Coordinates of C-alpha atoms and ligand atoms in Angstrom, one line a residue:
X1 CA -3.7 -40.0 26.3
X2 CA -0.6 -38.0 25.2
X3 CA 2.3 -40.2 24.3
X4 CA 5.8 -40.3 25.6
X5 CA 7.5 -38.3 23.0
X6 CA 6.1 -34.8 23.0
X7 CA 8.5 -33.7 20.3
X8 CA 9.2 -32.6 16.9
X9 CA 10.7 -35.2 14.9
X10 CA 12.9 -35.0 11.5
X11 CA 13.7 -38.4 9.6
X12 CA 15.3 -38.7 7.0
X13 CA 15.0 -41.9 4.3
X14 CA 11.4 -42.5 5.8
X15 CA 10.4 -43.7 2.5
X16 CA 11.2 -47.5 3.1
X17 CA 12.8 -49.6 5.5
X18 CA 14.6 -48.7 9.1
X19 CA 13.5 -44.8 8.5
X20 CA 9.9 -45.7 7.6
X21 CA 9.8 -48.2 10.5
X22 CA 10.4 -45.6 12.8
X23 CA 8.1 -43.1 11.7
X24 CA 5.5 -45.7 12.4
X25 CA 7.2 -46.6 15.6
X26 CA 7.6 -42.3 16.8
X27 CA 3.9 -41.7 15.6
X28 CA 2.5 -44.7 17.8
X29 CA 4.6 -42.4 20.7
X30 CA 3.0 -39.4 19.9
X31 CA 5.7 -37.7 18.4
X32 CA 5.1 -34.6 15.5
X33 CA 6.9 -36.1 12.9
X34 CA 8.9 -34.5 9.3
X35 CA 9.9 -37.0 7.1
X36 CA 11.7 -36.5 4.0
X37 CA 13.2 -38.6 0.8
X38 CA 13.3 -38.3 -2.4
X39 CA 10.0 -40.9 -3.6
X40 CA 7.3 -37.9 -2.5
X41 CA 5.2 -40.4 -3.4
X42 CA 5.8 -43.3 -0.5
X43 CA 5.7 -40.0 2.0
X44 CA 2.8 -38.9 1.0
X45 CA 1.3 -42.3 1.6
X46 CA 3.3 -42.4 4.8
X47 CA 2.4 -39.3 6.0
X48 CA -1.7 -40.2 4.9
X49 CA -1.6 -43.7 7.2
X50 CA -0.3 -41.9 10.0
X51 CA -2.2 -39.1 10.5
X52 CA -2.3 -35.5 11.0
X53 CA 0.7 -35.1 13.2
X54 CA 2.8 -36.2 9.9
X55 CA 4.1 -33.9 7.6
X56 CA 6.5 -35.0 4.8
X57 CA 8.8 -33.0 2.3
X58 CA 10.8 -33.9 -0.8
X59 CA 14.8 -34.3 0.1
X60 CA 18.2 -34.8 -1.3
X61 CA 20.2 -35.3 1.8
X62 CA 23.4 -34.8 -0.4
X63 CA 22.2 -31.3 -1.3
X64 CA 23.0 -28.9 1.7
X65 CA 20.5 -26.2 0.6
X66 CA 17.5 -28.7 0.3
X67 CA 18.3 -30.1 3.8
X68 CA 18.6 -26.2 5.4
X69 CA 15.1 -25.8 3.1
X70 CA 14.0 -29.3 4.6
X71 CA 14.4 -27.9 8.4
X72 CA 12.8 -24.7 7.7
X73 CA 10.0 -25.4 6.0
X74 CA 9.7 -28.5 9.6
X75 CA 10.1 -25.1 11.8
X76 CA 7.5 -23.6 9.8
X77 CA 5.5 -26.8 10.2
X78 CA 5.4 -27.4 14.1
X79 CA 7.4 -24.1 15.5
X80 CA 10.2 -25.8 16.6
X81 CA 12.5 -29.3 16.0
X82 CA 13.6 -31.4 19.0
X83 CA 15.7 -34.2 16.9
X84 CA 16.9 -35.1 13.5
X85 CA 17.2 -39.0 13.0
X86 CA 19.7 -39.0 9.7
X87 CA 18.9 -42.6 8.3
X88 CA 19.0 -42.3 4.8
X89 CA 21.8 -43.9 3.3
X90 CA 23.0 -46.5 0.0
X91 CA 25.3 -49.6 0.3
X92 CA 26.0 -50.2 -3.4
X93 CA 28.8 -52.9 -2.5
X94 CA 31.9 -54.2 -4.4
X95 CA 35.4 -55.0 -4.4
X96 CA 37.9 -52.3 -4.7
X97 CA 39.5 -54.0 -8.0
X98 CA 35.7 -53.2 -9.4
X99 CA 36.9 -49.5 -9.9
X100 CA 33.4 -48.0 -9.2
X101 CA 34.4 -44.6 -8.9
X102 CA 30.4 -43.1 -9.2
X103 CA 29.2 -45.7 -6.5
X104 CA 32.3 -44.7 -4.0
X105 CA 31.0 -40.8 -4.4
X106 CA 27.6 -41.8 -4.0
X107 CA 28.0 -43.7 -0.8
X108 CA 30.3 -40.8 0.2
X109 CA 27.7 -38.1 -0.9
X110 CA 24.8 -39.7 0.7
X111 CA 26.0 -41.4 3.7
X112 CA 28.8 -39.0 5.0
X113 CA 27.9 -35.8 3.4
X114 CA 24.1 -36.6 4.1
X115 CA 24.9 -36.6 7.5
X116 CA 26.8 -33.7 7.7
X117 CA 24.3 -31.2 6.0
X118 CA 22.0 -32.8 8.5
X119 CA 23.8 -31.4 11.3
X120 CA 25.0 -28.0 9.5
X121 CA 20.6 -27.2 8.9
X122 CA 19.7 -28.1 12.8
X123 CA 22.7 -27.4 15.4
X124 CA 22.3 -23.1 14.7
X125 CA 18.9 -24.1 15.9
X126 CA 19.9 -26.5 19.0
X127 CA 22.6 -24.4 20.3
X128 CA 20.2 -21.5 20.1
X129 CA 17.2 -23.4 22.0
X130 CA 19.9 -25.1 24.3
X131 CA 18.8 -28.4 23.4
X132 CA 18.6 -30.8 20.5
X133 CA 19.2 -34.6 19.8
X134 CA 20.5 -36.5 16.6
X135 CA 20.5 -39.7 15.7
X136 CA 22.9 -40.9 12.9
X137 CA 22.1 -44.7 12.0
X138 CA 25.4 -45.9 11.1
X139 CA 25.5 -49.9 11.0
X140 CA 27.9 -52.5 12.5
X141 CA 30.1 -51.6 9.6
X142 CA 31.2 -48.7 11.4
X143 CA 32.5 -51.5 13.8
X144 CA 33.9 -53.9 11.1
X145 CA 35.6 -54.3 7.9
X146 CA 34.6 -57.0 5.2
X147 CA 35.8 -57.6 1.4
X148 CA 33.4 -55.5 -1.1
X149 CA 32.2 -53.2 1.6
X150 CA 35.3 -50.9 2.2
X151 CA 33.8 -47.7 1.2
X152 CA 30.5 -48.6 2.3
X153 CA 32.3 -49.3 6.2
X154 CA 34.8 -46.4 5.8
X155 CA 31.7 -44.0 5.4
X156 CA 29.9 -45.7 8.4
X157 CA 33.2 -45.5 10.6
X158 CA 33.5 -41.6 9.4
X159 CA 29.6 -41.7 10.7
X160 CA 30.5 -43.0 13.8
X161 CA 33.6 -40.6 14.2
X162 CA 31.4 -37.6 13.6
X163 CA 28.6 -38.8 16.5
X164 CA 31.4 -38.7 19.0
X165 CA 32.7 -35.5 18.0
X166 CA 29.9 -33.9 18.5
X167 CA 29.0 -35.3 21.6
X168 CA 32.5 -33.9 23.0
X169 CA 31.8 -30.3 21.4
X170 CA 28.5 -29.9 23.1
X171 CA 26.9 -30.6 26.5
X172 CA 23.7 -29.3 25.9
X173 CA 22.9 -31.4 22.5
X174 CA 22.5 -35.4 22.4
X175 CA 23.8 -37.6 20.1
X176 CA 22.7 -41.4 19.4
X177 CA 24.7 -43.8 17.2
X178 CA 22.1 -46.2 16.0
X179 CA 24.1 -49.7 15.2
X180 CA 21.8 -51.9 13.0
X181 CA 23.1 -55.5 11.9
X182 CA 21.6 -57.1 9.1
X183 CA 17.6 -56.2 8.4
X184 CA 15.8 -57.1 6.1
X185 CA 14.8 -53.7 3.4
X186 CA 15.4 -52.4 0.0
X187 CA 19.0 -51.1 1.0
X188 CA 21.8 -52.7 -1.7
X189 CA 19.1 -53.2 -4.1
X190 CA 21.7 -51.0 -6.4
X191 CA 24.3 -53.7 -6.1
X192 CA 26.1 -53.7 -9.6
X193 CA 27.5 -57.3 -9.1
X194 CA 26.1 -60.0 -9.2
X195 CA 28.3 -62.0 -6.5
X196 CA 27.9 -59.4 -4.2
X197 CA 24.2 -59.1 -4.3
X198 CA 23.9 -63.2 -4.2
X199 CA 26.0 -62.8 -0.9
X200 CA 23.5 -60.2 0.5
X201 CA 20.6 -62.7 -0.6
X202 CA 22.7 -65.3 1.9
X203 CA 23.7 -62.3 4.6
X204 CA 19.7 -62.0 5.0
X205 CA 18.8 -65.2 5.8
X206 CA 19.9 -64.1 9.7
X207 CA 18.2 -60.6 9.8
X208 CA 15.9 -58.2 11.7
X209 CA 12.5 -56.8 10.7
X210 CA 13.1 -52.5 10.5
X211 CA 10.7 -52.4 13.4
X212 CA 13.9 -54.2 15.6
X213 CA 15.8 -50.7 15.3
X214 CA 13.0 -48.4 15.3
X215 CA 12.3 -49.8 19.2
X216 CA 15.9 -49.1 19.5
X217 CA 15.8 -45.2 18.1
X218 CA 12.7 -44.9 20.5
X219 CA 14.5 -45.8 23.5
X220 CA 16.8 -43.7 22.8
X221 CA 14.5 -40.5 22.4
X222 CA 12.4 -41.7 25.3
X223 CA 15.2 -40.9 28.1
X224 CA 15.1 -37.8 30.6
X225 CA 17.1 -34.5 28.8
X226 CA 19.8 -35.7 31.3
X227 CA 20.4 -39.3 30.3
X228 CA 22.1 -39.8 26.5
X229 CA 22.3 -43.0 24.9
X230 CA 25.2 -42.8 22.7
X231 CA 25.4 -46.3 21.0
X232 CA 23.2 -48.9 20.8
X233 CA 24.4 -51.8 18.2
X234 CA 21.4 -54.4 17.1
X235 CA 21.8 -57.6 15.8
X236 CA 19.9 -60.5 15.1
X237 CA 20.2 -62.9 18.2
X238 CA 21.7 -65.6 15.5
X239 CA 23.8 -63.1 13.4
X240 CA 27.2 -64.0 12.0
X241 CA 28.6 -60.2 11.8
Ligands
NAP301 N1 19.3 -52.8 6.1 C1 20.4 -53.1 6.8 O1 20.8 -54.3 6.9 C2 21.2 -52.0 7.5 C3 22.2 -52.4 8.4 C4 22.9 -51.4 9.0 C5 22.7 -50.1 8.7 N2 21.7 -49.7 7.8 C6 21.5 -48.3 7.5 O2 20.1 -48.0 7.8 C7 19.8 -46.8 7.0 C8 18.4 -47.0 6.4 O3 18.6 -48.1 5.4 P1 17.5 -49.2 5.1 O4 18.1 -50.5 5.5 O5 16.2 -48.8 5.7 O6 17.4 -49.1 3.5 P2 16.4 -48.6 2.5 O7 15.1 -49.3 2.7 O8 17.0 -48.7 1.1 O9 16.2 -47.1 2.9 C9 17.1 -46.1 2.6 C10 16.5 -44.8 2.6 O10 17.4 -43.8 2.3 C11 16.8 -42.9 1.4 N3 17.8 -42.2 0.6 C12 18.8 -42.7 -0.3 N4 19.4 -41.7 -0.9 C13 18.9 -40.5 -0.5 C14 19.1 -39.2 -0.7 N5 20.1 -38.8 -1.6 N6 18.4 -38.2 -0.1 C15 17.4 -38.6 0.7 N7 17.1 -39.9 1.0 C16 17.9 -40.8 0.4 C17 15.9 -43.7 0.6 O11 14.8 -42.9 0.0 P3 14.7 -42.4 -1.5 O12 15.3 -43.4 -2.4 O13 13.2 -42.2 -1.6 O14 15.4 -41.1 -1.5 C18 15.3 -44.7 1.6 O15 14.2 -44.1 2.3 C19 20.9 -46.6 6.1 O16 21.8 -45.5 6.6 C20 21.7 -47.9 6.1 O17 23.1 -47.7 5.8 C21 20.9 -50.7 7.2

């Protein structure tokens, strides 16, 4: 029986967590699916559970010419993409006074620029096919502010910013803000200090399983060309932020 999304898929950070999540979640849908990251390794195995409509790729979302190399060698793949999900991302937390200069550029690189050489590889392509969709997963810090995650929220409110924007610049192309809460994954495992990541040990005693926002992102794909979810936030039913 075909599935209900007949489309070619990019994901990024499908290595672990929310991103791999939802390429389990896409493939149960029938969905062709190109995932990248940079452990080869975990696609590989990925790519091996799921089957032949998988195809994976090595990426550095922070490098622009790897992600335009990342589409093409997808277009070369399955002829043609339908939607980029840009999930990977980094949350290396701590207060301001902590002066982390390299962790600020990281989360800047990867979570903001990420996104942005996402869109630069794949809207030539949309506005030329006259459709596309992509789905930035952003987080309810692009909603909220809290100590030791300034930079981390500041780059998931620019995330947020940019989804609206380009919703307004285009009619033809959809764009999906995916809002996760707290879930349980490997993000923040680069947490320098120590009272920050004993807080995230407490934050995740209320959290979601990845497969809670991979039903999310699926919804969203699932909808008539017409219809565009633009922001769905998830939280755990007993969630303090
Ligand atoms: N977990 C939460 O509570 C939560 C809440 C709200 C929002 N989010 C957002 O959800 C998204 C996925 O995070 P997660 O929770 O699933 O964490 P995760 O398990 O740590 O996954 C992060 C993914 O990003 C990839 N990544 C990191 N840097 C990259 C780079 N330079 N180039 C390519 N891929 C890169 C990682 O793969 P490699 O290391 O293999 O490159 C990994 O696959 C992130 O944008 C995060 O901010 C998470």
């Amino acid at each position: 029986m075909a599935g209900s999304i007949n489309k070619v898929v990019l994901i990024t950070g499908a290595s672990s967590g929310i991103g791999e999540a939802t390429a389990r979640e896409l493939a149960k849908a029938g969905a062709r699916l190109f995932i990248g990251a940079r452990r080869g390794e975990r696609l590989r195995a990925l790519a091996e559970q799921l089957g032949g409509t998988v195809a994976w790729r090595e990426l550095d979302v922070t490098d622009g010419a790897d992600f335009d190399a990342f589409v093409e060698a997808a277009e070369a793949r399955f002829g043609r993409i339908d939607v980029l999900i840009n999930n990977a991302g980094v949350m290396p937390l701590s207060p301001l006074a902590a002066v982390k200069r390299d962790e600020w550029k990281r989360m800047i690189d990867v979570n903001i620029h990420g996104v942005l050489n996402g869109i630069a590889a794949v809207l030539p392509r949309f506005l030329a096919q006259g459709s596309g969709h992509v789905v930035n997963v952003a987080s309810v810090a692009a909603h909220m502010v809290v100590p030791t995650a300034a930079v981390y929220c500041g780059t998931k409110h620019a995330v947020r910013a940019i989804t609206e924007g380009l919703r307004q610049e285009h009619d033809e192309i959809r764009s999906t803000l995916i809002s996760p809460g707290v879930v349980a994954t490997e993000l923040g495992h680069d947490i320098t200090d120590p009272d920050v990541a004993s807080a995230l040990t407490g934050w995740r005693k209320k959290s979601l399983t990845p497969d809670a926002i991979a039903g999310a992102v699926r919804y969203a794909l699932e909808q008539p060309e017409g219809v565009d979810i633009n922001e769905v936030i998830i939280r755990p039913t007993a969630a303090d932020m």
